[in-house]
Amino acid sequence: MAGSGVFAEIKDGDGVFRYYSDGEWKASASGKSVPIINPTTRSTHFKVQACTQEEVNKIVESARAAQKLWAKTPLWRRAELLHRAAAILKEHKAPIAECLVKEIAKPAKDAVTEVVRSGDLISYCAEEGVRILGEGKFLVSDSFPGNERTKYCLTSKIPLGVVLAIPPFNYPVNLAVSKIAPALIAGNSIVLKPPTQGAVAALHMVHCFHLAGFPRGLISCVTGKGSEIGDFLTMHPSVSCISFTGGDTGIAISKKAGMIPLQMELGGKDACIILEDADIDLAAANVVKGGFSYSGQRCTAVKVVLVMESVADKLVEKVNAKVQKLTVGAPEDDCDITPVVTESSANFIEGLVMDAKQKGATFCQEYRREGNLIWPLLLDHVRPDMRIAWEEPFGPVLPVIRINSVEEGIHHCNASNFGLQGCIFTRDINKAILISDAMETGTVQINSAPARGPDHFPFQGVKDSGIGSQGITNSINMMTKIKSTVINLPSPSYTMG
């Protein structure tokens, strides 16, 4: 049960979950809390501390001091602690998964999977960090024209300092550890600002790092209202790097942050292009999986289907048959479709649906909504003048646009302001490669739905979908900088062999 057993100390006597600073669980001096609404019941399920700017400042300065000592900790020791945290996290997957079910309405089986996957990510990161940070480069000067071998250059990767990690609601554990683990193995300290929905799951995860024995001040977790502490955090002069996953807020952060490295993934309108020679059964299965898993609340969900007119009827028929079999209901019951995260999200989705209805889209199912729960809906004959053709619903609504040429599909994909992922279904690998090269996205999947992972694969977007690249190796490299030491010799020296 959340906040009990080994997690009892993270909750105060009034049932409000504490924030984490200097190796201790604390109540905010504000005396205020932020409610976390259960998407299923639409009532307050948890409460977290509403931290003040003064408390945030103390956290960041403490992280800055702790990082100096952590940078002197041997790589093997950093990895050892990460492995320990991973084991503790997986051992306590049940209460953390329970939080995900109650906070973000994630189906129970998927909630457990997220926690286990997060433990695996931490362990992999520990191993990868030891490998790539355990070696540097040795350069000699005479490889550049006009120089004798009088200079030896030694390069290594060194930490940045304090890394600010801001994960999204849909993967508040996995997309937190994907930032925390690379930062720590690289010698940085970490300040975590979890999303409101998902904050309690993140606090439980942080406690696993606490139990693993990381030094005081190295890891902090601050909760509160973004309107009160958001800008203060992201613009803090002691923050050396920001890793953010979310929506439009990331664009605002990038404009306000100083001259520090930014790693941002800000959503997508992932297009699925289906050609005439595609395996339609395979395409239909992936459209349903890609479009409706976790009720479509994923950055890498299929957000628009661009199908050749000649096979569109067949595809829509097969997708419809699979949509009818999706279970709808509570996350505790492991339903395929569960309530979307907030009422405002549900209202936004409904606005897209009503716009499509007004403009003549074909509803393959009757639109149905109860509170935050929206039944899966396939919209056929969607046109470019409809909002759903361009905007990201982040819900179980999927538009189908019928196209008459590959070029038309590529044009629609590239006309989007997003460019996260896309996918192509065809039996012709030569066509697939040409289309992939033409698509302006960070990743293209061939004969599979878009996906983030496995977690060591590079993950990035172009245009408004983000800055930089994620994936374990890329994140470690991004959270370090190069340090060079040059040895100057009095005369040229060459190894004779």
Short mmCIF file of C-alpha atoms in Angstrom, two decimals:
data_model
loop_
_atom_site.label_atom_id
_atom_site.label_comp_id
_atom_site.label_asym_id
_atom_site.label_seq_id
_atom_site.Cartn_x
_atom_site.Cartn_y
_atom_site.Cartn_z
CA MET A 1 0.00 0.00 0.00
CA ALA A 2 1.24 3.51 -0.87
CA GLY A 3 3.00 5.33 1.94
CA SER A 4 3.23 2.30 4.23
CA GLY A 5 5.87 -0.24 5.24
CA VAL A 6 9.31 0.91 4.13
CA PHE A 7 7.63 3.96 2.60
CA ALA A 8 5.93 5.10 5.83
CA GLU A 9 8.36 7.98 6.43
CA ILE A 10 7.53 9.70 3.15
CA LYS A 11 4.07 10.65 4.45
CA ASP A 12 3.29 12.97 7.36
CA GLY A 13 0.68 12.53 10.08
CA ASP A 14 -1.95 14.34 8.03
CA GLY A 15 -1.51 11.99 5.12
CA VAL A 16 0.36 14.50 2.95
CA PHE A 17 3.41 13.12 1.16
CA ARG A 18 6.65 14.85 2.06
CA TYR A 19 9.30 16.26 -0.25
CA TYR A 20 12.90 14.96 -0.20
CA SER A 21 15.89 17.14 0.62
CA ASP A 22 19.31 16.58 2.23
CA GLY A 23 18.57 12.89 2.69
CA GLU A 24 15.41 13.57 4.70
CA TRP A 25 11.65 13.59 4.11
CA LYS A 26 10.27 16.99 5.05
CA ALA A 27 7.04 18.95 5.31
CA SER A 28 6.98 22.34 3.62
CA ALA A 29 7.02 25.47 5.72
CA SER A 30 4.22 26.76 3.49
CA GLY A 31 1.74 24.57 5.33
CA LYS A 32 0.02 24.07 2.00
CA SER A 33 -0.50 21.00 -0.13
CA VAL A 34 -1.35 20.18 -3.74
CA PRO A 35 -4.18 17.70 -4.34
CA ILE A 36 -3.75 14.81 -6.76
CA ILE A 37 -7.02 13.88 -8.41
CA ASN A 38 -7.75 10.23 -9.19
CA PRO A 39 -8.75 10.25 -12.89
CA THR A 40 -11.23 7.42 -12.34
CA THR A 41 -13.11 8.78 -9.33
CA ARG A 42 -12.33 12.46 -10.06
CA SER A 43 -11.79 13.02 -6.35
CA THR A 44 -8.66 13.81 -4.34
CA HIS A 45 -6.67 10.64 -3.74
CA PHE A 46 -3.28 11.94 -2.56
CA LYS A 47 -1.77 15.23 -1.45
CA VAL A 48 1.83 16.44 -1.80
CA GLN A 49 3.73 19.35 -0.29
CA ALA A 50 3.53 22.78 -1.89
CA CYS A 51 7.17 23.79 -1.58
CA THR A 52 8.27 27.40 -1.44
CA GLN A 53 10.91 29.16 -3.52
CA GLU A 54 13.10 29.40 -0.42
CA GLU A 55 12.94 25.62 0.00
CA VAL A 56 13.72 25.15 -3.69
CA ASN A 57 16.74 27.42 -3.35
CA LYS A 58 18.06 25.41 -0.40
CA ILE A 59 17.57 22.17 -2.35
CA VAL A 60 19.50 23.42 -5.39
CA GLU A 61 22.36 24.82 -3.31
CA SER A 62 22.54 21.59 -1.31
CA ALA A 63 22.66 19.63 -4.59
CA ARG A 64 25.46 21.86 -5.80
CA ALA A 65 27.55 21.12 -2.70
CA ALA A 66 26.82 17.39 -2.75
CA GLN A 67 27.84 17.13 -6.41
CA LYS A 68 31.40 18.25 -5.65
CA LEU A 69 31.91 15.23 -3.39
CA TRP A 70 30.02 12.84 -5.65
CA ALA A 71 32.28 13.74 -8.59
CA LYS A 72 35.18 12.32 -6.54
CA THR A 73 33.36 9.02 -6.01
CA PRO A 74 34.85 6.17 -8.09
CA LEU A 75 32.82 5.01 -11.07
CA TRP A 76 32.51 1.47 -9.72
CA ARG A 77 31.02 2.83 -6.50
CA ARG A 78 28.48 4.99 -8.36
CA ALA A 79 27.47 1.94 -10.40
CA GLU A 80 27.22 -0.21 -7.27
CA LEU A 81 24.75 2.20 -5.67
CA LEU A 82 22.69 2.40 -8.87
CA HIS A 83 22.45 -1.39 -9.05
CA ARG A 84 21.30 -1.39 -5.42
CA ALA A 85 18.62 1.23 -6.15
CA ALA A 86 17.43 -0.79 -9.16
CA ALA A 87 17.03 -3.92 -7.05
CA ILE A 88 15.11 -2.06 -4.33
CA LEU A 89 12.84 -0.46 -6.91
CA LYS A 90 11.95 -3.81 -8.47
CA GLU A 91 11.48 -5.38 -5.04
CA HIS A 92 8.87 -2.76 -4.19
CA LYS A 93 7.15 -2.62 -7.57
CA ALA A 94 3.67 -3.34 -6.16
CA PRO A 95 3.10 -0.16 -4.07
CA ILE A 96 4.69 2.03 -6.74
CA ALA A 97 2.49 0.46 -9.42
CA GLU A 98 -0.52 1.06 -7.18
CA CYS A 99 0.32 4.77 -7.18
CA LEU A 100 0.43 4.79 -10.98
CA VAL A 101 -3.00 3.16 -11.11
CA LYS A 102 -4.53 5.72 -8.74
CA GLU A 103 -2.73 8.84 -9.97
CA ILE A 104 -2.70 8.46 -13.73
CA ALA A 105 -5.16 5.59 -14.34
CA LYS A 106 -2.46 3.39 -15.87
CA PRO A 107 -3.72 -0.20 -16.29
CA ALA A 108 -2.39 -2.36 -13.45
CA LYS A 109 -0.28 -4.67 -15.60
CA ASP A 110 1.28 -1.73 -17.46
CA ALA A 111 2.01 0.00 -14.15
CA VAL A 112 4.02 -2.97 -12.91
CA THR A 113 5.82 -3.16 -16.26
CA GLU A 114 6.84 0.49 -15.99
CA VAL A 115 8.45 -0.04 -12.59
CA VAL A 116 10.33 -3.19 -13.62
CA ARG A 117 11.47 -1.53 -16.84
CA SER A 118 12.75 1.39 -14.78
CA GLY A 119 14.85 -0.92 -12.62
CA ASP A 120 16.33 -2.50 -15.72
CA LEU A 121 17.10 0.95 -17.15
CA ILE A 122 19.00 1.95 -14.00
CA SER A 123 21.11 -1.22 -14.07
CA TYR A 124 21.87 -0.91 -17.78
CA CYS A 125 22.83 2.72 -17.25
CA ALA A 126 25.24 1.77 -14.47
CA GLU A 127 27.00 -0.72 -16.75
CA GLU A 128 27.03 1.60 -19.77
CA GLY A 129 28.34 4.48 -17.68
CA VAL A 130 31.27 2.46 -16.38
CA ARG A 131 32.18 1.60 -19.98
CA ILE A 132 31.88 4.95 -21.70
CA LEU A 133 33.08 7.12 -18.81
CA GLY A 134 35.97 4.79 -18.06
CA GLU A 135 37.82 5.73 -21.21
CA GLY A 136 38.94 8.96 -22.85
CA LYS A 137 40.98 9.99 -25.87
CA PHE A 138 44.67 10.53 -26.48
CA LEU A 139 45.54 12.90 -29.34
CA VAL A 140 48.91 13.84 -30.77
CA SER A 141 49.64 17.18 -32.41
CA ASP A 142 51.42 16.07 -35.58
CA SER A 143 48.22 14.74 -37.18
CA PHE A 144 47.37 18.36 -38.02
CA PRO A 145 49.41 19.98 -40.83
CA GLY A 146 52.35 22.13 -39.75
CA ASN A 147 52.81 20.51 -36.33
CA GLU A 148 55.49 18.29 -34.90
CA ARG A 149 54.66 15.78 -32.16
CA THR A 150 55.25 18.19 -29.30
CA LYS A 151 51.80 18.09 -27.72
CA TYR A 152 49.82 15.26 -26.14
CA CYS A 153 46.13 15.92 -25.53
CA LEU A 154 44.22 13.85 -22.96
CA THR A 155 40.42 14.19 -23.04
CA SER A 156 37.83 12.88 -20.61
CA LYS A 157 34.15 13.35 -19.83
CA ILE A 158 33.40 15.29 -16.66
CA PRO A 159 30.06 16.09 -14.95
CA LEU A 160 28.06 19.26 -15.58
CA GLY A 161 26.92 19.90 -11.99
CA VAL A 162 23.25 20.05 -10.96
CA VAL A 163 20.81 18.39 -13.35
CA LEU A 164 17.14 19.41 -13.16
CA ALA A 165 14.88 16.54 -14.22
CA ILE A 166 11.22 17.17 -15.12
CA PRO A 167 9.36 14.03 -16.29
CA PRO A 168 5.77 13.88 -17.62
CA PHE A 169 2.63 12.39 -16.06
CA ASN A 170 2.37 9.40 -18.40
CA TYR A 171 5.67 7.78 -17.34
CA PRO A 172 6.49 9.51 -14.04
CA VAL A 173 8.77 6.68 -12.89
CA ASN A 174 10.42 5.50 -16.10
CA LEU A 175 11.00 8.94 -17.59
CA ALA A 176 12.31 10.12 -14.22
CA VAL A 177 14.93 7.37 -13.89
CA SER A 178 15.89 7.86 -17.55
CA LYS A 179 17.16 11.26 -16.41
CA ILE A 180 18.28 10.41 -12.86
CA ALA A 181 20.46 7.37 -13.62
CA PRO A 182 22.56 8.96 -16.43
CA ALA A 183 23.02 12.09 -14.35
CA LEU A 184 24.25 10.15 -11.31
CA ILE A 185 26.60 7.75 -13.10
CA ALA A 186 28.15 10.77 -14.84
CA GLY A 187 28.92 12.41 -11.48
CA ASN A 188 26.11 14.97 -11.36
CA SER A 189 23.61 15.68 -8.61
CA ILE A 190 19.90 15.60 -9.41
CA VAL A 191 16.89 17.75 -8.54
CA LEU A 192 13.64 16.06 -9.55
CA LYS A 193 10.44 18.03 -10.12
CA PRO A 194 7.81 15.35 -10.78
CA PRO A 195 4.48 16.07 -12.49
CA THR A 196 1.55 16.65 -10.15
CA GLN A 197 -0.24 13.59 -11.52
CA GLY A 198 2.39 10.94 -10.85
CA ALA A 199 4.19 12.78 -8.06
CA VAL A 200 3.48 10.16 -5.39
CA ALA A 201 4.78 7.33 -7.57
CA ALA A 202 7.91 9.43 -8.18
CA LEU A 203 8.35 10.06 -4.44
CA HIS A 204 8.19 6.31 -3.79
CA MET A 205 10.81 5.78 -6.51
CA VAL A 206 13.08 8.42 -4.95
CA HIS A 207 12.80 6.64 -1.61
CA CYS A 208 14.31 3.56 -3.28
CA PHE A 209 17.40 5.66 -4.06
CA HIS A 210 17.36 6.86 -0.44
CA LEU A 211 17.28 3.27 0.81
CA ALA A 212 20.18 2.40 -1.52
CA GLY A 213 22.42 4.75 0.47
CA PHE A 214 23.22 7.64 -1.87
CA PRO A 215 24.92 10.62 -0.16
CA ARG A 216 22.79 13.31 1.45
CA GLY A 217 21.83 16.18 -0.83
CA LEU A 218 22.80 14.35 -4.00
CA ILE A 219 19.21 13.50 -4.92
CA SER A 220 16.30 15.81 -4.14
CA CYS A 221 12.63 15.74 -5.06
CA VAL A 222 10.60 18.94 -4.86
CA THR A 223 6.82 19.07 -5.27
CA GLY A 224 4.53 22.05 -5.68
CA LYS A 225 2.70 24.20 -8.16
CA GLY A 226 4.53 24.93 -11.38
CA SER A 227 3.09 28.44 -11.35
CA GLU A 228 4.88 29.13 -8.06
CA ILE A 229 8.19 27.30 -8.33
CA GLY A 230 8.51 26.34 -12.02
CA ASP A 231 10.31 29.39 -13.38
CA PHE A 232 12.34 29.73 -10.18
CA LEU A 233 13.65 26.20 -10.68
CA THR A 234 14.34 26.33 -14.41
CA MET A 235 16.02 29.74 -14.21
CA HIS A 236 18.04 29.01 -11.07
CA PRO A 237 21.68 30.05 -11.66
CA SER A 238 23.02 26.86 -10.01
CA VAL A 239 21.16 24.53 -12.36
CA SER A 240 23.66 23.26 -14.93
CA CYS A 241 21.41 21.18 -17.19
CA ILE A 242 17.67 20.63 -17.75
CA SER A 243 16.14 17.38 -18.97
CA PHE A 244 12.43 17.86 -19.64
CA THR A 245 9.74 15.66 -21.11
CA GLY A 246 6.29 17.14 -21.63
CA GLY A 247 4.45 19.61 -23.84
CA ASP A 248 4.53 23.28 -24.80
CA THR A 249 5.97 24.21 -21.41
CA GLY A 250 9.32 22.97 -22.70
CA ILE A 251 9.39 25.66 -25.37
CA ALA A 252 8.92 28.32 -22.70
CA ILE A 253 11.65 26.73 -20.56
CA SER A 254 14.08 26.70 -23.48
CA LYS A 255 13.55 30.44 -24.00
CA LYS A 256 14.13 31.27 -20.34
CA ALA A 257 17.00 28.91 -19.47
CA GLY A 258 20.49 30.30 -19.60
CA MET A 259 23.49 28.94 -21.47
CA ILE A 260 23.09 25.39 -20.24
CA PRO A 261 22.54 22.08 -22.08
CA LEU A 262 18.89 21.22 -22.70
CA GLN A 263 17.38 17.81 -23.39
CA MET A 264 13.72 18.11 -24.35
CA GLU A 265 11.03 15.86 -25.75
CA LEU A 266 7.86 17.83 -26.32
CA GLY A 267 5.33 15.54 -28.01
CA GLY A 268 4.49 14.48 -31.51
CA LYS A 269 1.85 13.94 -34.17
CA ASP A 270 3.24 10.58 -35.21
CA ALA A 271 2.08 9.61 -38.69
CA CYS A 272 1.51 6.04 -39.85
CA ILE A 273 1.87 5.73 -43.64
CA ILE A 274 0.35 2.55 -45.07
CA LEU A 275 1.16 1.65 -48.69
CA GLU A 276 -0.80 -0.53 -51.12
CA ASP A 277 1.56 -3.48 -50.74
CA ALA A 278 1.47 -3.46 -46.92
CA ASP A 279 0.57 -6.46 -44.81
CA ILE A 280 -2.83 -5.07 -43.80
CA ASP A 281 -3.28 -7.46 -40.88
CA LEU A 282 0.09 -6.37 -39.47
CA ALA A 283 -0.70 -2.71 -40.11
CA ALA A 284 -4.13 -2.94 -38.45
CA ALA A 285 -2.72 -4.64 -35.35
CA ASN A 286 -0.06 -1.94 -35.00
CA VAL A 287 -2.51 0.89 -35.63
CA VAL A 288 -4.64 -0.33 -32.73
CA LYS A 289 -1.66 -1.00 -30.48
CA GLY A 290 0.04 2.25 -31.41
CA GLY A 291 -3.08 4.38 -31.31
CA PHE A 292 -4.89 3.10 -28.25
CA SER A 293 -2.32 1.70 -25.77
CA TYR A 294 -2.66 3.60 -22.48
CA SER A 295 -5.65 5.34 -24.06
CA GLY A 296 -3.39 7.09 -26.58
CA GLN A 297 -1.63 9.09 -23.84
CA ARG A 298 1.87 8.57 -25.21
CA CYS A 299 4.14 10.88 -27.16
CA THR A 300 4.88 7.98 -29.51
CA ALA A 301 1.24 6.98 -30.04
CA VAL A 302 0.03 6.74 -33.63
CA LYS A 303 -1.71 10.11 -33.98
CA VAL A 304 -2.75 10.04 -37.63
CA VAL A 305 -3.11 7.20 -40.16
CA LEU A 306 -2.25 8.08 -43.77
CA VAL A 307 -3.46 5.15 -45.85
CA MET A 308 -3.55 4.67 -49.61
CA GLU A 309 -7.13 4.90 -50.87
CA SER A 310 -6.99 1.50 -52.59
CA VAL A 311 -6.50 -0.36 -49.28
CA ALA A 312 -8.23 2.08 -46.93
CA ASP A 313 -11.56 0.24 -46.73
CA LYS A 314 -9.84 -3.03 -45.89
CA LEU A 315 -7.64 -1.39 -43.25
CA VAL A 316 -10.52 0.50 -41.60
CA GLU A 317 -12.58 -2.71 -41.48
CA LYS A 318 -9.82 -4.63 -39.74
CA VAL A 319 -8.98 -1.79 -37.34
CA ASN A 320 -12.67 -1.43 -36.45
CA ALA A 321 -12.92 -5.14 -35.65
CA LYS A 322 -10.01 -4.85 -33.25
CA VAL A 323 -11.28 -1.63 -31.66
CA GLN A 324 -14.56 -3.38 -30.83
CA LYS A 325 -12.60 -5.90 -28.74
CA LEU A 326 -10.85 -3.29 -26.59
CA THR A 327 -12.01 -3.34 -22.98
CA VAL A 328 -13.06 -0.04 -21.43
CA GLY A 329 -13.16 0.72 -17.72
CA ALA A 330 -11.11 1.07 -14.56
CA PRO A 331 -7.30 0.68 -14.51
CA GLU A 332 -7.60 -1.67 -11.53
CA ASP A 333 -9.41 -4.09 -13.86
CA ASP A 334 -6.57 -4.00 -16.41
CA CYS A 335 -8.83 -2.51 -19.05
CA ASP A 336 -7.29 -1.48 -22.37
CA ILE A 337 -8.95 1.94 -22.30
CA THR A 338 -8.95 3.79 -18.98
CA PRO A 339 -9.83 7.39 -18.02
CA VAL A 340 -7.60 10.12 -19.39
CA VAL A 341 -5.55 11.94 -16.80
CA THR A 342 -7.64 15.07 -16.18
CA GLU A 343 -11.05 16.52 -16.95
CA SER A 344 -9.41 19.32 -18.94
CA SER A 345 -7.69 16.68 -21.10
CA ALA A 346 -11.02 14.98 -21.72
CA ASN A 347 -12.60 18.32 -22.63
CA PHE A 348 -9.80 19.07 -25.10
CA ILE A 349 -10.21 15.67 -26.76
CA GLU A 350 -13.96 16.20 -26.99
CA GLY A 351 -13.36 19.55 -28.67
CA LEU A 352 -11.31 17.84 -31.40
CA VAL A 353 -14.00 15.20 -31.85
CA MET A 354 -16.80 17.76 -32.14
CA ASP A 355 -14.81 19.78 -34.67
CA ALA A 356 -14.32 16.64 -36.79
CA LYS A 357 -18.04 15.82 -36.53
CA GLN A 358 -19.06 19.31 -37.58
CA LYS A 359 -16.77 19.12 -40.61
CA GLY A 360 -18.00 15.74 -41.81
CA ALA A 361 -15.63 13.03 -40.55
CA THR A 362 -17.01 9.49 -40.54
CA PHE A 363 -17.48 8.15 -37.00
CA CYS A 364 -16.70 4.43 -37.02
CA GLN A 365 -18.04 4.21 -33.46
CA GLU A 366 -20.48 6.34 -31.54
CA TYR A 367 -18.69 8.99 -29.48
CA ARG A 368 -19.13 8.14 -25.82
CA ARG A 369 -17.77 9.76 -22.69
CA GLU A 370 -18.38 9.33 -18.96
CA GLY A 371 -16.34 11.75 -16.86
CA ASN A 372 -12.69 11.31 -17.86
CA LEU A 373 -13.41 8.00 -19.57
CA ILE A 374 -13.62 8.25 -23.36
CA TRP A 375 -14.43 5.16 -25.41
CA PRO A 376 -12.03 4.38 -28.29
CA LEU A 377 -12.98 6.17 -31.49
CA LEU A 378 -11.77 5.78 -35.06
CA LEU A 379 -12.48 8.71 -37.35
CA ASP A 380 -12.44 7.96 -41.09
CA HIS A 381 -12.39 10.39 -44.04
CA VAL A 382 -10.62 13.04 -41.99
CA ARG A 383 -9.53 16.06 -44.00
CA PRO A 384 -6.65 18.50 -43.47
CA ASP A 385 -9.09 21.29 -42.48
CA MET A 386 -10.01 19.39 -39.31
CA ARG A 387 -8.14 20.11 -36.08
CA ILE A 388 -7.67 16.39 -35.35
CA ALA A 389 -5.53 16.15 -38.51
CA TRP A 390 -2.86 18.32 -36.89
CA GLU A 391 -3.35 18.60 -33.14
CA GLU A 392 -2.20 15.98 -30.65
CA PRO A 393 -5.27 14.58 -28.85
CA PHE A 394 -3.38 12.55 -26.24
CA GLY A 395 -6.42 10.33 -25.97
CA PRO A 396 -8.16 7.30 -27.53
CA VAL A 397 -9.22 9.04 -30.73
CA LEU A 398 -7.48 8.19 -34.01
CA PRO A 399 -7.99 9.97 -37.36
CA VAL A 400 -7.65 8.25 -40.75
CA ILE A 401 -6.73 10.34 -43.77
CA ARG A 402 -7.01 8.64 -47.17
CA ILE A 403 -4.19 9.51 -49.57
CA ASN A 404 -3.67 8.95 -53.30
CA SER A 405 0.13 8.98 -53.40
CA VAL A 406 3.15 8.44 -51.22
CA GLU A 407 4.12 12.06 -51.79
CA GLU A 408 0.80 13.18 -50.30
CA GLY A 409 1.49 11.18 -47.15
CA ILE A 410 5.03 12.52 -46.80
CA HIS A 411 3.76 16.07 -47.35
CA HIS A 412 1.18 15.76 -44.56
CA CYS A 413 3.75 14.27 -42.19
CA ASN A 414 6.27 17.03 -42.87
CA ALA A 415 3.72 19.86 -42.76
CA SER A 416 3.26 19.21 -39.04
CA ASN A 417 5.07 21.41 -36.55
CA PHE A 418 5.98 18.17 -34.75
CA GLY A 419 8.61 15.65 -35.78
CA LEU A 420 9.01 12.97 -33.13
CA GLN A 421 8.40 9.60 -34.80
CA GLY A 422 6.57 8.07 -37.72
CA CYS A 423 6.06 4.64 -39.21
CA ILE A 424 5.71 3.01 -42.62
CA PHE A 425 4.00 -0.24 -43.60
CA THR A 426 5.18 -1.81 -46.86
CA ARG A 427 6.74 -5.04 -48.09
CA ASP A 428 9.23 -3.07 -50.21
CA ILE A 429 12.28 -2.19 -48.11
CA ASN A 430 13.61 0.09 -50.83
CA LYS A 431 10.44 2.19 -50.72
CA ALA A 432 10.55 2.16 -46.94
CA ILE A 433 14.09 3.57 -46.83
CA LEU A 434 13.28 6.31 -49.35
CA ILE A 435 10.16 7.36 -47.45
CA SER A 436 12.01 7.17 -44.13
CA ASP A 437 14.69 9.50 -45.45
CA ALA A 438 12.01 11.93 -46.64
CA MET A 439 10.10 12.02 -43.33
CA GLU A 440 11.12 14.89 -41.04
CA THR A 441 11.04 12.96 -37.78
CA GLY A 442 13.57 11.87 -35.18
CA THR A 443 12.79 8.18 -35.70
CA VAL A 444 10.96 6.15 -38.35
CA GLN A 445 9.71 2.66 -37.58
CA ILE A 446 9.37 0.25 -40.51
CA ASN A 447 6.49 -2.24 -40.21
CA SER A 448 5.87 -1.45 -36.55
CA ALA A 449 4.14 1.26 -34.54
CA PRO A 450 6.17 4.16 -33.12
CA ALA A 451 7.78 3.37 -29.77
CA ARG A 452 10.25 4.76 -27.27
CA GLY A 453 12.72 2.02 -26.56
CA PRO A 454 14.30 -0.26 -25.82
CA ASP A 455 15.66 2.38 -23.48
CA HIS A 456 19.21 2.27 -24.85
CA PHE A 457 18.01 3.22 -28.36
CA PRO A 458 18.40 6.90 -29.35
CA PHE A 459 15.15 8.83 -28.91
CA GLN A 460 14.80 12.34 -30.29
CA GLY A 461 12.56 14.71 -32.20
CA VAL A 462 12.93 17.57 -34.64
CA LYS A 463 11.06 20.86 -34.97
CA ASP A 464 8.71 21.44 -32.00
CA SER A 465 9.19 17.86 -30.80
CA GLY A 466 12.37 18.63 -28.96
CA ILE A 467 16.05 19.38 -28.54
CA GLY A 468 18.83 16.84 -28.17
CA SER A 469 18.65 13.07 -28.02
CA GLN A 470 17.70 10.65 -25.26
CA GLY A 471 18.50 6.99 -24.77
CA ILE A 472 20.92 5.82 -22.10
CA THR A 473 24.20 6.43 -23.93
CA ASN A 474 23.10 9.74 -25.41
CA SER A 475 21.84 10.95 -22.03
CA ILE A 476 25.11 10.11 -20.28
CA ASN A 477 27.07 11.95 -22.96
CA MET A 478 24.70 14.91 -22.85
CA MET A 479 25.09 15.21 -19.08
CA THR A 480 28.87 15.50 -19.33
CA LYS A 481 31.30 17.87 -21.00
CA ILE A 482 34.77 17.35 -22.42
CA LYS A 483 37.83 18.29 -20.39
CA SER A 484 41.19 18.46 -22.15
CA THR A 485 44.63 18.39 -20.61
CA VAL A 486 47.53 19.18 -22.97
CA ILE A 487 51.08 18.07 -22.21
CA ASN A 488 53.65 20.25 -23.97
CA LEU A 489 57.00 18.61 -24.75
CA PRO A 490 60.26 20.58 -25.13
CA SER A 491 61.03 18.76 -28.39
CA PRO A 492 59.23 16.39 -30.78
CA SER A 493 58.92 12.83 -29.55
CA TYR A 494 57.93 9.84 -31.70
CA THR A 495 57.42 6.28 -30.56
CA MET A 496 59.67 4.11 -32.70
CA GLY A 497 57.92 0.77 -32.15
#
